[in-house]
PDB file of C-alpha atoms in Angstrom:
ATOM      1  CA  UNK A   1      46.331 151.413 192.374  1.00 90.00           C
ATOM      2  CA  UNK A   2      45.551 155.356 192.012  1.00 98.00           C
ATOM      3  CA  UNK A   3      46.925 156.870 188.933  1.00 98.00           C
ATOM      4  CA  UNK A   4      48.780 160.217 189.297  1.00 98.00           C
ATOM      5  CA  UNK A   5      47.818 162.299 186.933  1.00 98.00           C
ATOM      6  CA  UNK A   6      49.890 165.556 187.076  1.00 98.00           C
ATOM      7  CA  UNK A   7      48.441 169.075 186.223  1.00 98.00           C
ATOM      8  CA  UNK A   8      50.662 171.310 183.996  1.00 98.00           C
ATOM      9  CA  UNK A   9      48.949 174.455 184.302  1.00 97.00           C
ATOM     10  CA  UNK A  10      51.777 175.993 186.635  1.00 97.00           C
ATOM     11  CA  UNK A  11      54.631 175.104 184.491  1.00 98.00           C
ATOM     12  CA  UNK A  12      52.868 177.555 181.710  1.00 98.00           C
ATOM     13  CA  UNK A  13      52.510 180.185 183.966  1.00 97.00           C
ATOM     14  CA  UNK A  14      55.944 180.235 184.426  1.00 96.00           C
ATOM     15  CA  UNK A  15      56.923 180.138 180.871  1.00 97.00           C
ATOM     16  CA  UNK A  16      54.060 182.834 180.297  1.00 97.00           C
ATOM     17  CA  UNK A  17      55.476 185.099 182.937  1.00 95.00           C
ATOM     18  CA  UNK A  18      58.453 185.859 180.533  1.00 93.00           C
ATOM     19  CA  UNK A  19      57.705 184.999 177.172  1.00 90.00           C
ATOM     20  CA  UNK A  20      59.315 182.838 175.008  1.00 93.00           C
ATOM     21  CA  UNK A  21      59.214 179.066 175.987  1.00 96.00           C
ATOM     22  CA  UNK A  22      61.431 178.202 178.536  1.00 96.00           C
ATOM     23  CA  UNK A  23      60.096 176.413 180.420  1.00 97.00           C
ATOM     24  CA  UNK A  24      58.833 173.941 177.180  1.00 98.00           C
ATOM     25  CA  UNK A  25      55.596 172.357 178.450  1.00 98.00           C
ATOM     26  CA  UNK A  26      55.759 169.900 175.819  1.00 98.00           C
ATOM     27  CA  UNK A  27      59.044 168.640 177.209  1.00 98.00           C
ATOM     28  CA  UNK A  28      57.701 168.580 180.661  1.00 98.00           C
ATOM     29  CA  UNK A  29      54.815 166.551 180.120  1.00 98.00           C
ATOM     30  CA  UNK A  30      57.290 164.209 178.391  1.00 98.00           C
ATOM     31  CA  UNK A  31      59.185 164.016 181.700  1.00 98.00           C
ATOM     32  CA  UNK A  32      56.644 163.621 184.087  1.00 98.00           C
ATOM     33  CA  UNK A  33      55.566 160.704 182.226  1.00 98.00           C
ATOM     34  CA  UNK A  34      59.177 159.567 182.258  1.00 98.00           C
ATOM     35  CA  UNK A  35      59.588 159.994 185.770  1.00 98.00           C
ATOM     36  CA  UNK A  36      56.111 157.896 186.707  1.00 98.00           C
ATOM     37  CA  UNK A  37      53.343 160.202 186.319  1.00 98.00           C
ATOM     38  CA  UNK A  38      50.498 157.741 184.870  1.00 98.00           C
ATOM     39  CA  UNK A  39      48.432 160.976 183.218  1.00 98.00           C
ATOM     40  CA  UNK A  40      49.097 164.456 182.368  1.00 98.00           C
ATOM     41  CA  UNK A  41      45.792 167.381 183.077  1.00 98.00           C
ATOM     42  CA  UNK A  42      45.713 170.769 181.475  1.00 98.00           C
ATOM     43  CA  UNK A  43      43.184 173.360 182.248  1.00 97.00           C
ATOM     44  CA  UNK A  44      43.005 176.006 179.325  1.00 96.00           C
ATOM     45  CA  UNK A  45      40.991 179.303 180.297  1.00 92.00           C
ATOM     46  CA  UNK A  46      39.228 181.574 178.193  1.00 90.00           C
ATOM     47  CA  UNK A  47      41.967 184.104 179.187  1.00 90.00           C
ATOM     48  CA  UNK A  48      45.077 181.343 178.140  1.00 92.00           C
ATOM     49  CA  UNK A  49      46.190 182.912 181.207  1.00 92.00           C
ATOM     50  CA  UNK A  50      48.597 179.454 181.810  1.00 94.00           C
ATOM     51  CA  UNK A  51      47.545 176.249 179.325  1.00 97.00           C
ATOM     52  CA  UNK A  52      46.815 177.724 175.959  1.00 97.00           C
ATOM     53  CA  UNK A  53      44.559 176.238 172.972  1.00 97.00           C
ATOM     54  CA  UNK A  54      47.489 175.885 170.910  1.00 98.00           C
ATOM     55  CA  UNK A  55      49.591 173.930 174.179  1.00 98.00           C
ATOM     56  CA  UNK A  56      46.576 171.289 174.479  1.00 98.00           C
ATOM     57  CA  UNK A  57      46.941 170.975 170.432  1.00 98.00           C
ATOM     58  CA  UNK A  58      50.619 170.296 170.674  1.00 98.00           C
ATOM     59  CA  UNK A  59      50.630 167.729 173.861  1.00 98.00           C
ATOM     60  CA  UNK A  60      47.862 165.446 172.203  1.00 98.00           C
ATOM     61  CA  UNK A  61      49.803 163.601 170.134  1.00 97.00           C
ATOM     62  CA  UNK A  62      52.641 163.405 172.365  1.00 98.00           C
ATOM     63  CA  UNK A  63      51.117 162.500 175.279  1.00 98.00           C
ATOM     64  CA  UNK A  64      51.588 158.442 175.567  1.00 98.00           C
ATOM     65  CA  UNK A  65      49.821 158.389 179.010  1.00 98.00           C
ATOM     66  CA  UNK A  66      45.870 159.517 179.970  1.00 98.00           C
ATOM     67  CA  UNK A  67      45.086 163.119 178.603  1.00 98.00           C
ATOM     68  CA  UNK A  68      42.906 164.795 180.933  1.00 98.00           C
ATOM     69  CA  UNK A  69      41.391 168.440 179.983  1.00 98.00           C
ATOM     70  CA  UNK A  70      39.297 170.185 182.594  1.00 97.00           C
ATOM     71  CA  UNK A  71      37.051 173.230 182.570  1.00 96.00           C
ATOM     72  CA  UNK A  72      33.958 174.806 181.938  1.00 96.00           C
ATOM     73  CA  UNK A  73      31.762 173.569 178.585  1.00 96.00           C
ATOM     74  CA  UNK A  74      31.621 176.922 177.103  1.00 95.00           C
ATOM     75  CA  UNK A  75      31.242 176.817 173.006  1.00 96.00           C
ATOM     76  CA  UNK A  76      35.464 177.352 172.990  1.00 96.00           C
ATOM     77  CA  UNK A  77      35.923 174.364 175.626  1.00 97.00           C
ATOM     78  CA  UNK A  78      33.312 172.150 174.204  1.00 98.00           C
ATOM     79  CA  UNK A  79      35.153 172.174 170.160  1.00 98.00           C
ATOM     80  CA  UNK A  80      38.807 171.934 171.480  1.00 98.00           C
ATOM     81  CA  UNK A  81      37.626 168.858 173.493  1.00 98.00           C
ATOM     82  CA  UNK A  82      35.871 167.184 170.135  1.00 98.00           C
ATOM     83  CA  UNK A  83      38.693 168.279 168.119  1.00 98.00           C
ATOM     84  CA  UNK A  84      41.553 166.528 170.566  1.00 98.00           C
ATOM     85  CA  UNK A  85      40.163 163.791 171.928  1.00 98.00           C
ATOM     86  CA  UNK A  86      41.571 163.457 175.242  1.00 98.00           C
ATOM     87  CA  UNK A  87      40.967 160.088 176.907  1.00 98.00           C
ATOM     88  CA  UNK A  88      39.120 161.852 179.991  1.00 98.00           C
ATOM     89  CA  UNK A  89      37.534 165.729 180.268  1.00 98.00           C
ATOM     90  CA  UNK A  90      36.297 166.972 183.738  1.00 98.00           C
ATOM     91  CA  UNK A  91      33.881 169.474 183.908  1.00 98.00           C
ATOM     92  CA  UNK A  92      34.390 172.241 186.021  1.00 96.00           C
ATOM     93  CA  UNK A  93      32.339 175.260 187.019  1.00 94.00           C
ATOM     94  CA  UNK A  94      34.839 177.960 186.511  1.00 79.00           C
ATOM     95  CA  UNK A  95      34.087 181.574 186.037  1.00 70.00           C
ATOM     96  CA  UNK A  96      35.806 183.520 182.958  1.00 67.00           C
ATOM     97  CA  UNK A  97      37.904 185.388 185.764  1.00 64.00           C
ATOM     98  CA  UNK A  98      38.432 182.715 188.546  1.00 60.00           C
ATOM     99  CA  UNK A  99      41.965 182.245 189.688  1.00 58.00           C
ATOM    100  CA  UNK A 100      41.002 178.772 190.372  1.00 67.00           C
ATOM    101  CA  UNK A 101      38.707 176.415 191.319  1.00 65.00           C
ATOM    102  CA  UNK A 102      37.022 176.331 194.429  1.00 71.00           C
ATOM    103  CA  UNK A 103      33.883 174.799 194.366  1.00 79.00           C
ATOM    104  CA  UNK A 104      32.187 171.731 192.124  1.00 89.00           C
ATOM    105  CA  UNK A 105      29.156 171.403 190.112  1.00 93.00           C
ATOM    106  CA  UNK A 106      25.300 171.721 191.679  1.00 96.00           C
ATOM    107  CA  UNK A 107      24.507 168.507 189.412  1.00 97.00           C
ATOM    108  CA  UNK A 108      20.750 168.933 190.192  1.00 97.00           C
ATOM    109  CA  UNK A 109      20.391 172.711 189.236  1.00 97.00           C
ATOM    110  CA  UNK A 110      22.490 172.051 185.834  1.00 97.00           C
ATOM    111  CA  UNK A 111      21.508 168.756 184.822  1.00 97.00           C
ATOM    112  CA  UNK A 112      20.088 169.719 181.800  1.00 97.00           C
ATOM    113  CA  UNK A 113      23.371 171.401 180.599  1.00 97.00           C
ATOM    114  CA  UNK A 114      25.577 168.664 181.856  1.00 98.00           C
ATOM    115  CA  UNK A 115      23.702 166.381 180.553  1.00 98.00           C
ATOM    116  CA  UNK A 116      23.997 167.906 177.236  1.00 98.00           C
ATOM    117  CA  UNK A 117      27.557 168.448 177.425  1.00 98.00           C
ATOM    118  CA  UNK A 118      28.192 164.373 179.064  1.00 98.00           C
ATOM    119  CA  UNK A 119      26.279 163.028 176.168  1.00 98.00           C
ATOM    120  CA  UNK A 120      28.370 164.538 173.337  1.00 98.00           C
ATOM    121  CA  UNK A 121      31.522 164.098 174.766  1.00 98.00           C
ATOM    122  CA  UNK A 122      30.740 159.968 175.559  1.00 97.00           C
ATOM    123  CA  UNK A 123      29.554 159.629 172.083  1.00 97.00           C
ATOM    124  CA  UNK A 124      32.971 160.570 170.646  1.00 98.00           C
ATOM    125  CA  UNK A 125      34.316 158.190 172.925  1.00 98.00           C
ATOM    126  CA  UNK A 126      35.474 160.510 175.373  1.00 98.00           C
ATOM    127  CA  UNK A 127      35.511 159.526 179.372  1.00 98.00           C
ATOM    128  CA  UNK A 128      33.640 162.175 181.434  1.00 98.00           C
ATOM    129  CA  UNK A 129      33.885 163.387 184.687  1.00 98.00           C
ATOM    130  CA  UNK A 130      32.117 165.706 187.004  1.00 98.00           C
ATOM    131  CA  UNK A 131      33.820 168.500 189.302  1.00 98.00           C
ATOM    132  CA  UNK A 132      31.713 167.978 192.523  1.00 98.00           C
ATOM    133  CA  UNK A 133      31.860 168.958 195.842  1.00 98.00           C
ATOM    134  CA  UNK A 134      31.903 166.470 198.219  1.00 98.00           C
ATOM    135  CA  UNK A 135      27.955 166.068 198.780  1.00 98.00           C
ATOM    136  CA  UNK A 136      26.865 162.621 198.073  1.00 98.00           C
ATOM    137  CA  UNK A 137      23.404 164.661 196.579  1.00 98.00           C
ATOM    138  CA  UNK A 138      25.598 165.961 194.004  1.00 98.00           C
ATOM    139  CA  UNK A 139      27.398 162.777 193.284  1.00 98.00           C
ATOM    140  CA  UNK A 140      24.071 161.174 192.820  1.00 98.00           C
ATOM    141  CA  UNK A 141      22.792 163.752 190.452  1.00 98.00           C
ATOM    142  CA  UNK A 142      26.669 163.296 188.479  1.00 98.00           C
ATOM    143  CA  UNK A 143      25.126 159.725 187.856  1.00 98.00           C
ATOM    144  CA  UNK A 144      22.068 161.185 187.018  1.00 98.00           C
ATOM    145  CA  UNK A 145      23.878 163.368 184.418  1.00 98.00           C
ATOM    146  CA  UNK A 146      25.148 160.530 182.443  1.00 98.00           C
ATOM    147  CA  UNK A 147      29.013 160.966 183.774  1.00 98.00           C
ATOM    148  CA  UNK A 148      31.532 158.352 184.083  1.00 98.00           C
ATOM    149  CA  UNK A 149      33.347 159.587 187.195  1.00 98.00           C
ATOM    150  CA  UNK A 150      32.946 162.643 189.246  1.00 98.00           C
ATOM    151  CA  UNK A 151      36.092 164.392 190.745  1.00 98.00           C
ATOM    152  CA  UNK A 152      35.623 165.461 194.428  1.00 98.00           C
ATOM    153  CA  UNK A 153      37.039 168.982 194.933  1.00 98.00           C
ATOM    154  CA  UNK A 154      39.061 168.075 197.212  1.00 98.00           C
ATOM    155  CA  UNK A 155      40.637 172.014 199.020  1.00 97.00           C
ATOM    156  CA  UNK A 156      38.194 171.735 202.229  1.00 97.00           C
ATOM    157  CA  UNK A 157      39.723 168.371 202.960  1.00 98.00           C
ATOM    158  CA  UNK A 158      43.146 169.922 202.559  1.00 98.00           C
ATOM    159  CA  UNK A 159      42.857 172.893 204.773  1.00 97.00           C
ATOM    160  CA  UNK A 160      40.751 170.948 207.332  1.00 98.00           C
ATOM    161  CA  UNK A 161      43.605 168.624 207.431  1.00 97.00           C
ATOM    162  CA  UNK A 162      45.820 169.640 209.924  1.00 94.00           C
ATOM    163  CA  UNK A 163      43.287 170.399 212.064  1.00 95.00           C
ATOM    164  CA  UNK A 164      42.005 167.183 212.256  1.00 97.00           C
ATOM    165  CA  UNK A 165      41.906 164.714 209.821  1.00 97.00           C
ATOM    166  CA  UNK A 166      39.276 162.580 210.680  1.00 97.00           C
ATOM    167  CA  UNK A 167      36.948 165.414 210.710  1.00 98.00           C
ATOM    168  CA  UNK A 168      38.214 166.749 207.541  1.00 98.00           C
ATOM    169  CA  UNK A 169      38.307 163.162 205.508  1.00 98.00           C
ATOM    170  CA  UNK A 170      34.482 162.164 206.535  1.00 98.00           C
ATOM    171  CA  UNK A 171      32.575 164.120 204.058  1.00 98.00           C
ATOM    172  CA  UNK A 172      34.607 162.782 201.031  1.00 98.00           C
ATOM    173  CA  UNK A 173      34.252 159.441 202.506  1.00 98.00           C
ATOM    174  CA  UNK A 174      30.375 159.331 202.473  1.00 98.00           C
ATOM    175  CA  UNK A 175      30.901 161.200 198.610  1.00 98.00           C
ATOM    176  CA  UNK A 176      33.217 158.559 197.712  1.00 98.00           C
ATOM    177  CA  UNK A 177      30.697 155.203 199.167  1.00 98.00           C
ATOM    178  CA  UNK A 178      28.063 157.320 197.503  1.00 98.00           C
ATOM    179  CA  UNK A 179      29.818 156.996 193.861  1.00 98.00           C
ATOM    180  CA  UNK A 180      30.959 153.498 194.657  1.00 98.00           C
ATOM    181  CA  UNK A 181      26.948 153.082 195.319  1.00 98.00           C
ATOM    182  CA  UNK A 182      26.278 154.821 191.851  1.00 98.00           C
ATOM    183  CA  UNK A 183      28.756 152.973 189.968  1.00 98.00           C
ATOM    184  CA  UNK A 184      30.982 155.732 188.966  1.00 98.00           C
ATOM    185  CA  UNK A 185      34.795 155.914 188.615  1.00 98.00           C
ATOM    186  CA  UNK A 186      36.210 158.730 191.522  1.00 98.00           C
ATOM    187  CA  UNK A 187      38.980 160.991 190.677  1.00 98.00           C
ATOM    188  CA  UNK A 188      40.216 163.636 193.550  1.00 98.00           C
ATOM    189  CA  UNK A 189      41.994 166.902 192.944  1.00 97.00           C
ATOM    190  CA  UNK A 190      42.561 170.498 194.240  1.00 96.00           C
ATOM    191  CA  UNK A 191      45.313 171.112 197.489  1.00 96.00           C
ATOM    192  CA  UNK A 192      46.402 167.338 197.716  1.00 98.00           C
ATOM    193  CA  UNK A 193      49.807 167.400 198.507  1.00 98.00           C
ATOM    194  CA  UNK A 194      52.706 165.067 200.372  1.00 98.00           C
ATOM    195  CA  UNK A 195      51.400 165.926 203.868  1.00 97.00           C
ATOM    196  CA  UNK A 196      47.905 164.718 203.205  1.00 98.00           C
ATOM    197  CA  UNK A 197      47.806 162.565 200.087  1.00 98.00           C
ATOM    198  CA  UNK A 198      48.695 159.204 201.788  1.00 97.00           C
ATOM    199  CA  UNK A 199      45.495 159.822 204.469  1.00 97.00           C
ATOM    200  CA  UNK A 200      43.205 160.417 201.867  1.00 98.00           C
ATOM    201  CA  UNK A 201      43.972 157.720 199.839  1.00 98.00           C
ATOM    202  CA  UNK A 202      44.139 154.769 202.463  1.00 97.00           C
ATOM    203  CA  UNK A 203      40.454 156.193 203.623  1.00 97.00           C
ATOM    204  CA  UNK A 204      39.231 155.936 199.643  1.00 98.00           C
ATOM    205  CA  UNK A 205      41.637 153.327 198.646  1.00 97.00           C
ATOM    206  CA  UNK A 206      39.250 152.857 195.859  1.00 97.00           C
ATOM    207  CA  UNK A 207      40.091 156.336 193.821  1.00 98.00           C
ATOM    208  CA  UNK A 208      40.640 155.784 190.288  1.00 98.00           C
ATOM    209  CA  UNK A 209      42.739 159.104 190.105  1.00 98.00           C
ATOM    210  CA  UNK A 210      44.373 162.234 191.765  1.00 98.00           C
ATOM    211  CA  UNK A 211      45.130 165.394 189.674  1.00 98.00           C
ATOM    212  CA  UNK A 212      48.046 167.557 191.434  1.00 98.00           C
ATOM    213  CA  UNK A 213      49.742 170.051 189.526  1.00 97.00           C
ATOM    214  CA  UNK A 214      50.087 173.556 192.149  1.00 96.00           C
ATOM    215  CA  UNK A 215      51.980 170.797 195.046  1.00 98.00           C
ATOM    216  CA  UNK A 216      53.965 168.780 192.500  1.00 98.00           C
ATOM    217  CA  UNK A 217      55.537 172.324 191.072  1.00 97.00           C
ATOM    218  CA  UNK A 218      56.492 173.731 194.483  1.00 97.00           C
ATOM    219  CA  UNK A 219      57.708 170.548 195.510  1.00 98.00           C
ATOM    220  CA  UNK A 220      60.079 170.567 192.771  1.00 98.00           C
ATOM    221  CA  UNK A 221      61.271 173.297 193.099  1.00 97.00           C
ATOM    222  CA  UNK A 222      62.983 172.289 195.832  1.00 97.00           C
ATOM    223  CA  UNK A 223      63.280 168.589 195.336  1.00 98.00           C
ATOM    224  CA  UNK A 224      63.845 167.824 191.900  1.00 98.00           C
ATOM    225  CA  UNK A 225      61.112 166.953 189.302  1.00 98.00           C
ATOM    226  CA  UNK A 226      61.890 163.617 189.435  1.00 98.00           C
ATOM    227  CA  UNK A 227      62.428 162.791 192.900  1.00 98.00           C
ATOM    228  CA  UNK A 228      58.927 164.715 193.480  1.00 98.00           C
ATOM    229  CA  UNK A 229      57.026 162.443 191.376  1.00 98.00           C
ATOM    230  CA  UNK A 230      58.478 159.596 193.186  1.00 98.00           C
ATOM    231  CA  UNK A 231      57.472 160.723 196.318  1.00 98.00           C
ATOM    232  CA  UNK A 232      53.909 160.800 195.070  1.00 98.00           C
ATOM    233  CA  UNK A 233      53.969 157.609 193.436  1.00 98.00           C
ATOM    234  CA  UNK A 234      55.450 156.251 197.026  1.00 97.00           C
ATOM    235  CA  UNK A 235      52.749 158.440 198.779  1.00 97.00           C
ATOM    236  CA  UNK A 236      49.971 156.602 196.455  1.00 97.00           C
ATOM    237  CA  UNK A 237      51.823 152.970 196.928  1.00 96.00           C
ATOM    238  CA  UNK A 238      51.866 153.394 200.650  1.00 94.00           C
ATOM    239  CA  UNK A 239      48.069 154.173 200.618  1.00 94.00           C
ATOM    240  CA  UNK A 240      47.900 151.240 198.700  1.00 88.00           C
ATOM    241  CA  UNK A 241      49.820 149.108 201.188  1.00 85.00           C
ATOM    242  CA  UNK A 242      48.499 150.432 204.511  1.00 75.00           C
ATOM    243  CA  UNK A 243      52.066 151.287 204.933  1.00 41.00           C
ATOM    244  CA  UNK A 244      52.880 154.640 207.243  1.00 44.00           C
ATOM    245  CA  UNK A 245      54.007 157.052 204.970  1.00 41.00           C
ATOM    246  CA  UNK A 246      56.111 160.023 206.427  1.00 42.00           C
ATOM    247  CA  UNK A 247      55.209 163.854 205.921  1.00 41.00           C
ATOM    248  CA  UNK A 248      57.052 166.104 204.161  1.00 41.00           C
TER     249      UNK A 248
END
């Protein structure tokens, strides 16, 4: 079944917003892993803007689950990834001032530098993944690149949703047969949320992974961290059964 894999980036903005450490994102990674989550993802920025060096320092040891650290192989990125050996890094394209992701990898035009990057990373034992877009070109090239999984971006499928589903799913279906085709894991991430998780997953029932962290916050805030996580483990189990799962 799909491992959840819940991002913690918003839970430091929050705490970052006043100071001090309320809320403790070392206690909340403890909890989401109570409450079901099967991985916890941090994305540190050059600006520490949210996830700071020190924070992915402090989880790695406490983290029982998968570790996943995403973001762009700049010198900074690249030494706190060999220093903390998470169990999975994703690369991502970000620019020093992006508010977040929106776009994956051209794996063809930066092959040489992913390459690079891929190959250090797998030789200290670390699992690697590729931020793509969902182009089965640039899941090929991923392959190409010496990565384990890619990670389809997955926000044009989210806002697409609503306005037709079918439509919106197809591209990351033919990205997602294309990776089956290349032998590499899939991970999704980026706008999945309640209303349009459960689709997604029984079209690419084969995803390894999701990464959620902006939904999962806003849902709690309402709902309870717990409960929330439930609802995404049901989401992903429902998927898994063929089972009609009800939006939220």
């Amino acid at each position: 079944m799909t491992k959840l894999s819940v991002n913690i980036n918003k839970v430091a903005t929050l705490r970052n917003a006043r100071g001090g450490n309320h809320p403790d994102v070392l206690s909340v990674a403890r909890d989401c892993e109570l409450f079901g989550a099967e991985g916890i993802t941090v994305h540190p920025r050059p600006d520490e803007r949210h996830i700071r060096y020190s924070d992915v320092r402090a989880l790695r040891p406490l983290v029982a689950t998968e570790m996943n650290i995403e973001g762009n192989p700049i010198d900074r990125f690249t030494a706190l990834v060999l220093e903390v050996r998470p169990t999975q890094v994703t690369l991502v394209p970000d620019a020093e001032d992006q508010i977040t992701s929106n776009h994956g990898w051209n794996t063809r035009a930066n092959r040489t530098l992913l390459t690079d990057v891929v190959g250090r990373f797998r030789e200290a034992g670390i699992r690697t993944s590729i931020f793509v877009d969902a182009d089965p070109a640039m899941v090929a090239a991923a392959k190409e690149c010496g990565a384990d999984r890619v990670e389809l971006y997955t926000g044009p499928y989210a806002a697409g949703y609503e306005h037709g589903r079918e439509e919106a799913v197809k591209p990351f279906v033919e990205a997602a047969e294309e990776a089956r085709r290349q032998h590499l894991g899939l991970n999704a991430g980026h706008d999945l949320s309640l209303a349009n998780l459960s689709y997604f997953l029984r079209r690419i029932p084969w995803t390894d992974e999701v990464s959620i962290g902006h939904a999962i916050i806003c849902d709690a805030l309402y709902l309870g961290l717990r409960d929330t996580i439930a609802l995404y483990r049901r989401a992903i189990a429902s998927a898994a059964d063929g089972a009609h799962f009800l939006n939220f």
